[in-house]
mmCIF file of C-alpha atoms in Angstrom:
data_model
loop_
_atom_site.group_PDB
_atom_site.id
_atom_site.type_symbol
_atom_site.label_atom_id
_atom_site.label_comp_id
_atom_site.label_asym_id
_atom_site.label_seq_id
_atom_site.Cartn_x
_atom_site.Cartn_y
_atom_site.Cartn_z
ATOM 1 C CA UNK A 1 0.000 0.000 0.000
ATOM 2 C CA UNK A 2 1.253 3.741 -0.724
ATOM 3 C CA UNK A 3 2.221 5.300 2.475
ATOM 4 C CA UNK A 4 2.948 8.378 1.124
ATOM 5 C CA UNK A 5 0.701 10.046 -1.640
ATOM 6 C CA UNK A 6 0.711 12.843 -3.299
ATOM 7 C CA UNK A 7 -2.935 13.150 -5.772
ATOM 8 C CA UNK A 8 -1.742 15.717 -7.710
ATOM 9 C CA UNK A 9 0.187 14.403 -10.904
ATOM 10 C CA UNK A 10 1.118 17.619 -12.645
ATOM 11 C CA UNK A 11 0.397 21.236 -12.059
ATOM 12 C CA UNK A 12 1.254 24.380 -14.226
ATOM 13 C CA UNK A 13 1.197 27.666 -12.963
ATOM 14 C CA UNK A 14 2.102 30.968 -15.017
ATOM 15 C CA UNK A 15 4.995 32.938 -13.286
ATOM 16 C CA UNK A 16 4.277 34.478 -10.010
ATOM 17 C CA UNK A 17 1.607 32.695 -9.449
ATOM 18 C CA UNK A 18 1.287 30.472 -5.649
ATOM 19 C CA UNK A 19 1.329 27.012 -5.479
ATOM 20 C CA UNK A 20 0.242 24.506 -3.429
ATOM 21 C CA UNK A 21 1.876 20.673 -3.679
ATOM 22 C CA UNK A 22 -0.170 18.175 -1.407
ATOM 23 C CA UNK A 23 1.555 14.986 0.489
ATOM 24 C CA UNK A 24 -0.806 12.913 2.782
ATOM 25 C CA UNK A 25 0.801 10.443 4.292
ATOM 26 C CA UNK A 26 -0.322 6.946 5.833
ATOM 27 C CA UNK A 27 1.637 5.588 9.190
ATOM 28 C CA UNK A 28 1.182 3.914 12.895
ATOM 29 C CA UNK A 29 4.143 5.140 14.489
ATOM 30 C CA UNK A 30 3.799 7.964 16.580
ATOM 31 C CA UNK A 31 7.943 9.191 15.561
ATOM 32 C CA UNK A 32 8.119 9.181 12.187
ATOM 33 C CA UNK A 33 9.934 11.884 9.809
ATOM 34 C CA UNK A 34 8.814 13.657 6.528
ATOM 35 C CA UNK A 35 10.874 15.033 3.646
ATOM 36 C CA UNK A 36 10.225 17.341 0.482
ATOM 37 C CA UNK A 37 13.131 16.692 -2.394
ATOM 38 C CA UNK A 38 13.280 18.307 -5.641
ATOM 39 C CA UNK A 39 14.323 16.631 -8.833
ATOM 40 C CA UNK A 40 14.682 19.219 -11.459
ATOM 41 C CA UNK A 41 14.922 18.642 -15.017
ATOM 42 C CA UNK A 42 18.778 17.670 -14.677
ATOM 43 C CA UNK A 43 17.891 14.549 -12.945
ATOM 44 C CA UNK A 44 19.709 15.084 -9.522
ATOM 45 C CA UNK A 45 17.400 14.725 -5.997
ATOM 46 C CA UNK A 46 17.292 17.581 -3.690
ATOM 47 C CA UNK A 47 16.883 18.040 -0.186
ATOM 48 C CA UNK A 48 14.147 20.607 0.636
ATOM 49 C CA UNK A 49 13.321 19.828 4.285
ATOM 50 C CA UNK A 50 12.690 17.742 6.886
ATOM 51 C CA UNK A 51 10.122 17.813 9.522
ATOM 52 C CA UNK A 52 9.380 14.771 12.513
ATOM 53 C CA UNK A 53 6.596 13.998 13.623
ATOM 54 C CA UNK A 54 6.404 15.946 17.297
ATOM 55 C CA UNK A 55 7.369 19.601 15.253
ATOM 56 C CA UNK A 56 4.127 20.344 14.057
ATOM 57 C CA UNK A 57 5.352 23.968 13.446
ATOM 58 C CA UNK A 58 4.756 25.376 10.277
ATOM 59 C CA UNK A 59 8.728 26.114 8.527
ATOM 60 C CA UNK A 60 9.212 29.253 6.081
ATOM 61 C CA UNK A 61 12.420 29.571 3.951
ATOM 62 C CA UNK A 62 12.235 32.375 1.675
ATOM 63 C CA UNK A 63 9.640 31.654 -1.140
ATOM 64 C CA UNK A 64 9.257 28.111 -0.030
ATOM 65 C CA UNK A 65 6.995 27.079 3.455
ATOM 66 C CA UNK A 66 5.217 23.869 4.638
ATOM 67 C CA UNK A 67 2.124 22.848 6.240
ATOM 68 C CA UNK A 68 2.333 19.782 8.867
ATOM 69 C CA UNK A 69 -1.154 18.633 9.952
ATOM 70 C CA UNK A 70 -1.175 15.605 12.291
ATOM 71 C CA UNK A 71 -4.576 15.586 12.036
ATOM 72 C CA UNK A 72 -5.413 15.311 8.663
ATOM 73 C CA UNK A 73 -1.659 13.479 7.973
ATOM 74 C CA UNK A 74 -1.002 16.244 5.783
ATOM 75 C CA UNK A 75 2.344 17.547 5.048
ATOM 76 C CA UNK A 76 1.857 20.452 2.382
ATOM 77 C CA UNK A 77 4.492 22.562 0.451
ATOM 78 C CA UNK A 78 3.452 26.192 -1.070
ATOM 79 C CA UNK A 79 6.075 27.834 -3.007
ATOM 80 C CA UNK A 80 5.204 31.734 -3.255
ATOM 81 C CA UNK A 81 5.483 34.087 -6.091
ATOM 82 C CA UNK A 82 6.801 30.755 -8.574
ATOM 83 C CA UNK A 83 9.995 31.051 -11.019
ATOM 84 C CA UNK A 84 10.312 29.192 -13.956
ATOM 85 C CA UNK A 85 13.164 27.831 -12.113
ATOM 86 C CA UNK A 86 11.139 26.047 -9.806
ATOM 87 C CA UNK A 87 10.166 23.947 -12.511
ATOM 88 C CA UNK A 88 10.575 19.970 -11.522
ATOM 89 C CA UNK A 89 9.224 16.563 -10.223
ATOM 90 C CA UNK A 90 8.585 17.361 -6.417
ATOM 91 C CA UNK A 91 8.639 14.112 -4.166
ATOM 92 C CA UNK A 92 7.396 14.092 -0.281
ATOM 93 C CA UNK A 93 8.308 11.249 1.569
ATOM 94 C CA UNK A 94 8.228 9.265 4.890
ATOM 95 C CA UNK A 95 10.935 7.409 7.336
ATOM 96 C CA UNK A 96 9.105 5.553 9.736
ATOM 97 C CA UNK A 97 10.689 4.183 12.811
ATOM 98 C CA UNK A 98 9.466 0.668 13.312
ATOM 99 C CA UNK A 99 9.820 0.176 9.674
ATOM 100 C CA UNK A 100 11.547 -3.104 8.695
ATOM 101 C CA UNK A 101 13.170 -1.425 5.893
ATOM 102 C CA UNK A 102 15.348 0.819 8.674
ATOM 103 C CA UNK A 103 14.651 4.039 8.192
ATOM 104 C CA UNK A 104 14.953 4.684 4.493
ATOM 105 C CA UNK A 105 12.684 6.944 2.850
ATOM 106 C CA UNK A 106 9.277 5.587 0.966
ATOM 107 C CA UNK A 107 8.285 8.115 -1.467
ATOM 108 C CA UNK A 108 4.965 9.318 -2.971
ATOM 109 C CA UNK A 109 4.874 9.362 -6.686
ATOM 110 C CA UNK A 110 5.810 12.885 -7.407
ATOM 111 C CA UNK A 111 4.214 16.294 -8.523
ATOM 112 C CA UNK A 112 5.475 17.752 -11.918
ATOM 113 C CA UNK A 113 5.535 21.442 -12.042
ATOM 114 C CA UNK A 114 5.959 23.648 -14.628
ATOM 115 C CA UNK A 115 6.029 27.064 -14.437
ATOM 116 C CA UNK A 116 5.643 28.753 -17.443
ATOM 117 C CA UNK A 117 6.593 32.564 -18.213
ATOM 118 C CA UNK B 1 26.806 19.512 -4.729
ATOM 119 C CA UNK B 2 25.483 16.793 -2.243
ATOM 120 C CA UNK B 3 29.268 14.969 -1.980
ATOM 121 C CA UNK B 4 27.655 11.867 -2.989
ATOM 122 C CA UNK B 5 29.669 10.414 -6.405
ATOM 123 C CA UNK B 6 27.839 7.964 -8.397
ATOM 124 C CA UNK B 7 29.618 6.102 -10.968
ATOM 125 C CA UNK B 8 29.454 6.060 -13.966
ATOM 126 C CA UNK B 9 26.862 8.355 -15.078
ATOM 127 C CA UNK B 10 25.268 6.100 -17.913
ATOM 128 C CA UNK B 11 25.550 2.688 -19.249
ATOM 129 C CA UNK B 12 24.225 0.762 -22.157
ATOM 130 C CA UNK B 13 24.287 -2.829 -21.861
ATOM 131 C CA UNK B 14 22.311 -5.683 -23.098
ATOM 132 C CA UNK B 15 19.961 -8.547 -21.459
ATOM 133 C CA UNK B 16 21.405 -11.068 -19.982
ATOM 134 C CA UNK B 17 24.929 -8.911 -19.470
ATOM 135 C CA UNK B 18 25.677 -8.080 -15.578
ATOM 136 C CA UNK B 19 26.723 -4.710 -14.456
ATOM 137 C CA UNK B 20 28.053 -2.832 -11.301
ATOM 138 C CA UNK B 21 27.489 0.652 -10.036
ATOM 139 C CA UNK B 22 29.547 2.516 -7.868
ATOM 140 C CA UNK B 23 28.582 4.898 -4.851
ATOM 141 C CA UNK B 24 30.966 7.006 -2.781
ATOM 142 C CA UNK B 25 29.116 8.780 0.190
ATOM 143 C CA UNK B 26 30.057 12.037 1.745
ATOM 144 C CA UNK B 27 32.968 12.221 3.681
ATOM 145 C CA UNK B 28 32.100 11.113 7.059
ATOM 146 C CA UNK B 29 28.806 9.554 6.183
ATOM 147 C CA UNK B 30 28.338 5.414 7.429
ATOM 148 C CA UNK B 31 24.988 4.667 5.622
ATOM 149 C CA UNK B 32 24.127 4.403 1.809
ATOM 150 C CA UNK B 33 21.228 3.888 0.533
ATOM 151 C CA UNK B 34 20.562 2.360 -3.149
ATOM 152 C CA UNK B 35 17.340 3.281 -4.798
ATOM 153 C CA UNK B 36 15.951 2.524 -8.306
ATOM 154 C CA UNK B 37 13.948 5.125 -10.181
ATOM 155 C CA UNK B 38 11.542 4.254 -13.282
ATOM 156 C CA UNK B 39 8.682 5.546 -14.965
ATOM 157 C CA UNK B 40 6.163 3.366 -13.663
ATOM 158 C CA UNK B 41 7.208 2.403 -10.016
ATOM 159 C CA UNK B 42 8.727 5.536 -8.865
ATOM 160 C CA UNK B 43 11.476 5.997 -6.417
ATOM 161 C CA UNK B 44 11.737 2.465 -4.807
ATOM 162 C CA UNK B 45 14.204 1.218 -2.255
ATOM 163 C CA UNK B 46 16.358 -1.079 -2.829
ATOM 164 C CA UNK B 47 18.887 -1.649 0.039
ATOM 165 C CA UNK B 48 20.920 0.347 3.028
ATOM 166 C CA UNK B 49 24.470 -0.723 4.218
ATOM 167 C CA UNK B 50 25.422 0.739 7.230
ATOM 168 C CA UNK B 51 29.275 0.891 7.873
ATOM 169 C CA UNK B 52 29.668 -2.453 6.297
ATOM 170 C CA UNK B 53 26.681 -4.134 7.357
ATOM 171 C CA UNK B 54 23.426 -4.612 5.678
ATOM 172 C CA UNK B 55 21.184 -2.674 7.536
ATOM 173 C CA UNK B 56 17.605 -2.740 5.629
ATOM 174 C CA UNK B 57 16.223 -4.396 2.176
ATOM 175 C CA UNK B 58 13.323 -2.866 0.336
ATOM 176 C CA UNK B 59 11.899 -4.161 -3.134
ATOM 177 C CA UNK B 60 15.374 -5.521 -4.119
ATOM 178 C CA UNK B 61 15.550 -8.618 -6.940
ATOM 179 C CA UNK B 62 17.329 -11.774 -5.950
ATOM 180 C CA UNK B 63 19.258 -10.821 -9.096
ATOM 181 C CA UNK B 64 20.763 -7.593 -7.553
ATOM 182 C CA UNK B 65 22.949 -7.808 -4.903
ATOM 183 C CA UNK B 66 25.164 -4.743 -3.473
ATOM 184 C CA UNK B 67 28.116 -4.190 -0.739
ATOM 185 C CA UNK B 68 29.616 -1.814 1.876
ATOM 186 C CA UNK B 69 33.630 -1.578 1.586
ATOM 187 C CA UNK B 70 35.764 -0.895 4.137
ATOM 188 C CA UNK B 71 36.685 2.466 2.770
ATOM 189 C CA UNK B 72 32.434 2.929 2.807
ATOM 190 C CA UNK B 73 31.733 2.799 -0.913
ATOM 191 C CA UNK B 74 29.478 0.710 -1.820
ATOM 192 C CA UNK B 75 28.348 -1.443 -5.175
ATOM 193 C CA UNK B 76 25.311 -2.283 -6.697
ATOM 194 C CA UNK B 77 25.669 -5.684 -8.961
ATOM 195 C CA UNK B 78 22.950 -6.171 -11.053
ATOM 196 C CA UNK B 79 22.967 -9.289 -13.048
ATOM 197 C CA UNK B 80 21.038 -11.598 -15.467
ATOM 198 C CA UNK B 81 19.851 -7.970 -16.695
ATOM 199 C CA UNK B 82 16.313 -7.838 -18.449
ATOM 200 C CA UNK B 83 14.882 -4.881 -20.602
ATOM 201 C CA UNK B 84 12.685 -3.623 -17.393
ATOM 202 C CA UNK B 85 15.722 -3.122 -15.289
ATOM 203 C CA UNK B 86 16.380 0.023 -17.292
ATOM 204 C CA UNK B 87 16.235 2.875 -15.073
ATOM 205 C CA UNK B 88 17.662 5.415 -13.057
ATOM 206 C CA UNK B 89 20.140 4.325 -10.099
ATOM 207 C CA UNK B 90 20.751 6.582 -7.127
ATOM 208 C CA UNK B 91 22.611 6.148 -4.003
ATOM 209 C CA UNK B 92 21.660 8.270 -0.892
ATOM 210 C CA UNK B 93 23.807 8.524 2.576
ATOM 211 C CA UNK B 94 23.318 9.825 5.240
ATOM 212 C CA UNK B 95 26.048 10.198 8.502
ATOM 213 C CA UNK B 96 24.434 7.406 10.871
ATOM 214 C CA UNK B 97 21.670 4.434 10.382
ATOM 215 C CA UNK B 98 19.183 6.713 9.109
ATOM 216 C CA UNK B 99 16.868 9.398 7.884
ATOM 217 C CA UNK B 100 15.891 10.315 11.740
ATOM 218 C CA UNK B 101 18.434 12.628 12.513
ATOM 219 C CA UNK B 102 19.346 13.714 8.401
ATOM 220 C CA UNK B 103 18.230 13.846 5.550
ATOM 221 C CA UNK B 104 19.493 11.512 3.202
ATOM 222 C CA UNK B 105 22.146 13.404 0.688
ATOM 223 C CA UNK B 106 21.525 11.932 -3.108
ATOM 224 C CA UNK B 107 24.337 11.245 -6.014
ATOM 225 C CA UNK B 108 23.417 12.000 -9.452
ATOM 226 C CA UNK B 109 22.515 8.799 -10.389
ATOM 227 C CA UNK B 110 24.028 6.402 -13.058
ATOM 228 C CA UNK B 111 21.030 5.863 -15.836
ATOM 229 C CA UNK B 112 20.964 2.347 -16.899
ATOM 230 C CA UNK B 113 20.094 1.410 -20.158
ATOM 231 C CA UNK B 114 18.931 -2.363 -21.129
ATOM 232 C CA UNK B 115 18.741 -3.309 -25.000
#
């Protein structure tokens, strides 16, 4: 079963324009962790951020800020005033602690943005 | 830069043939990670080594089979290939046994082509 998924597919936005990139995720451990990586068109992976589970703060780092909801197991990433260069595959993902596979990341599918001129 | 060197960057090989990918993790980092990205399964786990020992197997075929040297690179043997194997390769580490106190750090990835 997906642990981690993120419903939206693909989304283009025109320049400047917000942007919303949902991740709900699916676990029963009460310390788990949660990560946003970026894979832009040159193929590398990213590191964004990284929440755990008992920092339910929202974070804010420049045009970039995220959304943890226990309650609705919701881990949400805006990006504000979008760039062309923010154009890429977004991927939100989940280490769990009791895991059998250690703590490696499980990721959702991936959001392709494009953000046209 | 992440400090993670994947080697090489692309190969072409054809079914049947066996190949071997190369990781070298950050300076300082014990744990790598090998994960297998394609179009239709995503970003799927394969294995973690941590300082020489197997730590953790995901979705990883009885065909593939990887290592942790003492100098903490690590190799990814894939063997017996078939045309589905084609994908994109990417080793991850991260400084102790895993993601819960950093992030994993990715390499570029090798791209592995089947014909």
């Amino acid at each position: 079963a997906q642990k981690v998924t993120q419903a939206q597919t693909e989304i283009s936005v025109v320049e400047k324009e917000d942007v919303t990139l949902d991740c709900v995720y699916e676990t029963r451990d009460t310390t788990y962790y949660l990560f946003w990586y970026k894979q832009p068109p040159s193929g590398e992976l990213v590191f964004l951020i990284r929440r755990n589970s008992f920092d339910e703060q929202n974070e804010i780092s420049g045009r970039y800020s995220w959304n943890f909801q226990k309650s609705t197991s919701s881990f949400n990433f805006t990006i504000t005033a979008s760039q062309v260069v923010d154009s890429a595959v977004y991927f939100c993902a989940l280490s769990e602690a009791a895991s059998n596979s250690g703590y490696a990341l499980n990721f959702g599918k991936g959001t392709s943005l494009l953000v046209t001129p | 830069d992440s400090g993670v060197t994947q080697t090489p960057k692309h190969l072409i090989t054809a079914t049947g043939q066996r190949v071997t990918l190369r990781c070298s993790p950050r300076s300082g980092d014990l744990s790598v990670y090998w994960y297998q990205q394609s179009l239709d399964q995503g970003l799927q786990f394969l294995i973690q080594y941590y300082n020489g020992e197997e730590r953790a197997k995901g979705n990883i075929l009885e065909r593939f089979s990887a290592q942790q040297f003492p100098d903490l690179h690590s190799e990814l043997n894939l063997s017996s290939l078939e045309l589905g194997d084609s994908a994109l390769y990417f080793c991850a580490s991260s400084p102790s046994g895993g993601a819960y106190n950093s992030p994993l750090h990715f390499g570029n990835g090798t791209r592995l082509t089947v014909t």
